[in-house]
Amino acid sequence: MSETPTTNQTPTNQTPTNQTPTNGTPEHRSAADGHEVVQPQGVCVIMAGGRGTRFWPLSRTARPKQLLPLSSGRSLLRETYDRVLPLVGARRILIIASGDLAPAIRLDLPDLPPEHIIIEPVGRNTAPCAVLGMGLAQRLDPSAPVALLPADHHIPDGAAFARQLADAFTLAANPGTVVTFGIRPTHPHTGYGYLEVAPGGGGGPLDGLCFVEKPDAATATGYVDGGRHYWNSGIFVWNPGWFAEMADRHLPAVRARMAASVAAFGTAGFAAALDAAYAGCPAASVDQAIMEKLSGFTVLPATFAWSDLGDWEAWGELAGETPSDDASFVGLGDVLSIGSAGNIVRGDKRLVALVGVDDLVVVDTPDALLICRRGQTQRLRDVIEELEKRGRRDLL
């Protein structure tokens, strides 16, 4: 897999030709029935928390998955930022992360206003992050639809994504609306959640019926064959009033805790208010706390390729094949493969020689080497737990 940056995004130092800067923020127009219409201006909240433990040993606490260049020469966070930047402008993007990542994020995103990098005092899963992000987004623009986006997904066609995000903003300008992108499944994947949609639809927005947890293989096969299920992309575009109503209904304690910090945004008291908000804040997933309880939602079938890059095997799917003698591997690095097949390799500065081995994941870093069987990468959490027990903070 090449480490060369993709070229389908608009460079950050240029203004796209279809946008007119307005107070430093682009205004968007698109053709509808032969008439030029102004699209609602949205706000993007990029959720950049998490340790990325499934990409150990490359991913570490100080440089987790979202800050790694796993699919191009840019970090996954930078790719996400670049995809939305031409659509909304830097001053309508918020990054919510955790730990001590603020300096690294500022280095990665120098054009983003520093106060738009929000560091959670402690990770509490995605629900508190979403409630905080939606509240802060309303401080920027009370009526704007808001996109909640993971920082660590791979979407190679940035232009197609931007077009559909603009469509989602338009839909989410309507009261009582939340929009998500459905990914047409290519195979019965058991590691993804699914969306069930109502019958019918002609390629446009679909009526979502429910969110479905990760299925077993037989159930996933039925979903693919039935044609009414999509992979859940984890990208949600909310009407702000509707999110507030749903959060008040399903996450009242979290909403109450975050209120003071949202009000203090932009003041000297913000950090202290944030510490107080997260102290004792219940941990919850926004999918389970809100999305799975919705009676309906809107699904836009994605026109762009997508991967959540969930682990090294997902990375291997992007890496492509590199033939070597009588076998092959996928990956990156200086690799010699003899009598071996089906291996995924992420090399570093040393030669990796594979002789007579099949179906391994090999990741080499200066201070740690991972070797595991394909299909076992989920057990990396066991490695992390054992390193924590042994006090090996230098490897975490």
Coordinates of C-alpha atoms in Angstrom, one line a residue, residues 139-322:
R139 CA -22.4 27.7 20.7
L140 CA -20.9 28.2 17.3
D141 CA -24.3 28.2 15.5
P142 CA -27.4 27.4 17.4
S143 CA -29.5 26.3 14.4
A144 CA -26.9 24.5 12.3
P145 CA -27.1 20.8 11.6
V146 CA -24.2 19.0 13.2
A147 CA -22.2 16.0 11.9
L148 CA -20.7 13.7 14.5
L149 CA -17.8 11.9 12.8
P150 CA -15.2 9.3 14.0
A151 CA -11.6 10.5 13.4
D152 CA -10.2 7.1 12.4
H153 CA -12.2 5.9 9.3
H154 CA -10.9 5.4 5.8
I155 CA -12.8 7.1 3.0
P156 CA -10.7 7.4 -0.1
D157 CA -13.2 9.5 -2.2
G158 CA -13.3 12.8 -0.3
A159 CA -15.2 14.6 -3.0
A160 CA -18.1 12.0 -3.0
F161 CA -18.2 12.1 0.8
A162 CA -18.4 15.9 0.8
R163 CA -21.3 15.9 -1.7
Q164 CA -23.3 13.4 0.5
L165 CA -22.4 15.2 3.7
A166 CA -23.9 18.4 2.1
D167 CA -27.0 16.4 1.3
A168 CA -27.2 15.2 4.9
F169 CA -26.9 18.7 6.2
T170 CA -29.8 19.7 4.0
L171 CA -31.9 16.9 5.3
A172 CA -31.0 17.5 8.9
A173 CA -32.0 21.1 8.7
N174 CA -35.6 19.7 9.1
P175 CA -36.9 19.3 12.6
G176 CA -36.9 15.8 14.1
T177 CA -34.2 14.5 11.7
V178 CA -31.0 12.5 12.1
V179 CA -29.2 11.2 9.1
T180 CA -26.7 8.4 8.8
F181 CA -24.8 6.9 5.9
G182 CA -25.5 3.3 5.2
I183 CA -22.6 1.2 3.6
R184 CA -23.8 -1.4 1.2
P185 CA -22.3 -4.7 2.5
T186 CA -20.0 -6.5 0.2
H187 CA -19.9 -9.6 2.3
P188 CA -21.4 -11.0 5.6
H189 CA -19.2 -9.1 8.0
T190 CA -19.7 -10.1 11.7
G191 CA -17.6 -7.2 13.1
Y192 CA -19.9 -4.4 12.0
G193 CA -23.3 -3.2 13.3
Y194 CA -26.1 -3.0 10.7
L195 CA -28.9 -0.7 9.8
E196 CA -32.3 -2.1 8.7
V197 CA -34.2 0.0 6.2
A198 CA -37.8 -0.1 5.1
P199 CA -38.7 -1.7 1.7
G200 CA -38.6 0.4 -1.4
G201 CA -36.6 3.5 -2.1
G202 CA -35.2 4.5 -5.4
G203 CA -31.6 5.2 -4.5
G204 CA -32.3 8.4 -2.5
P205 CA -32.8 8.7 1.3
L206 CA -34.3 5.6 2.9
D207 CA -36.4 5.2 6.1
G208 CA -34.3 3.6 8.8
L209 CA -36.1 1.1 11.0
C210 CA -33.6 0.0 13.6
F211 CA -29.9 -0.5 14.4
V212 CA -28.8 -4.1 14.7
E213 CA -25.8 -5.2 16.9
K214 CA -23.0 -7.2 15.4
P215 CA -24.6 -10.4 14.1
D216 CA -23.3 -14.0 13.8
A217 CA -22.2 -15.3 10.4
A218 CA -25.6 -16.9 9.5
T219 CA -27.5 -13.8 10.4
A220 CA -25.1 -11.5 8.6
T221 CA -25.4 -13.7 5.5
G222 CA -29.2 -13.3 5.6
Y223 CA -28.8 -9.5 5.9
V224 CA -26.6 -9.4 2.8
D225 CA -28.9 -11.7 0.8
G226 CA -32.0 -9.8 1.9
G227 CA -30.9 -6.4 0.6
R228 CA -32.4 -4.3 3.4
H229 CA -29.5 -4.0 5.7
Y230 CA -26.5 -1.7 5.5
W231 CA -23.3 -1.5 7.5
N232 CA -23.5 1.2 10.2
S233 CA -20.9 3.8 9.3
G234 CA -21.1 5.5 12.7
I235 CA -21.4 8.9 11.1
F236 CA -24.5 10.8 12.2
V237 CA -25.8 14.2 11.1
W238 CA -28.3 15.7 13.6
N239 CA -30.8 18.4 13.6
P240 CA -29.6 20.1 16.8
G241 CA -33.0 20.5 18.4
W242 CA -33.8 16.8 17.8
F243 CA -30.5 15.7 19.4
A244 CA -31.2 17.9 22.4
E245 CA -34.7 16.3 22.8
M246 CA -33.3 12.8 22.5
A247 CA -30.4 13.4 24.9
D248 CA -32.8 14.9 27.4
R249 CA -34.9 11.8 27.1
H250 CA -32.2 9.1 27.1
L251 CA -29.1 10.8 28.7
P252 CA -30.5 13.4 31.1
A253 CA -27.7 13.0 33.6
V254 CA -25.0 13.5 31.0
R255 CA -26.8 16.5 29.5
A256 CA -27.1 18.1 33.0
R257 CA -23.4 17.5 33.7
M258 CA -22.2 19.0 30.4
A259 CA -24.4 22.1 30.6
A260 CA -22.0 24.2 32.7
S261 CA -19.0 23.4 30.5
V262 CA -20.9 24.2 27.4
A263 CA -21.8 27.5 28.9
A264 CA -18.2 28.2 29.9
F265 CA -16.8 27.4 26.4
G266 CA -14.5 30.2 25.3
T267 CA -13.8 31.5 28.9
A268 CA -11.0 31.0 31.4
G269 CA -13.3 28.7 33.4
F270 CA -13.9 26.1 30.6
A271 CA -11.2 23.6 31.7
A272 CA -12.4 23.6 35.3
A273 CA -16.0 23.2 34.2
L274 CA -15.0 20.3 31.9
D275 CA -13.2 18.6 34.8
A276 CA -16.3 18.9 37.0
A277 CA -18.5 17.6 34.2
Y278 CA -16.5 14.5 33.6
A279 CA -16.0 13.7 37.3
G280 CA -18.4 10.8 37.9
C281 CA -20.0 11.2 34.5
P282 CA -21.6 7.8 33.4
A283 CA -19.9 6.1 30.5
A284 CA -22.1 5.1 27.6
S285 CA -22.0 4.6 23.8
V286 CA -24.1 7.0 21.8
D287 CA -25.2 4.1 19.6
Q288 CA -26.6 2.2 22.5
A289 CA -27.8 5.2 24.6
I290 CA -29.6 7.1 21.8
M291 CA -29.4 5.6 18.3
E292 CA -30.7 2.1 19.1
K293 CA -33.7 3.7 20.9
L294 CA -34.9 5.8 17.9
S295 CA -38.2 5.0 16.4
G296 CA -36.9 6.1 13.0
F297 CA -34.1 7.8 11.2
T298 CA -32.9 8.6 7.7
V299 CA -30.3 6.5 5.8
L300 CA -28.3 7.8 2.9
P301 CA -26.8 4.9 1.0
A302 CA -23.2 5.8 0.7
T303 CA -21.8 6.5 -2.8
F304 CA -18.2 6.4 -1.4
A305 CA -16.0 3.5 -0.3
W306 CA -15.6 3.1 3.4
S307 CA -13.7 1.1 6.0
D308 CA -13.7 1.6 9.8
L309 CA -10.1 0.3 9.8
G310 CA -10.9 -1.7 12.9
D311 CA -7.8 -3.8 13.1
W312 CA -4.7 -5.0 11.3
E313 CA -6.8 -7.3 9.2
A314 CA -8.9 -4.4 7.9
W315 CA -5.7 -2.5 7.2
G316 CA -4.5 -5.6 5.2
E317 CA -7.6 -5.3 3.0
L318 CA -6.3 -1.8 1.9
A319 CA -2.7 -2.8 1.5
G320 CA -3.0 -4.6 -1.8
E321 CA -0.9 -7.6 -2.9
T322 CA 2.9 -7.6 -3.3

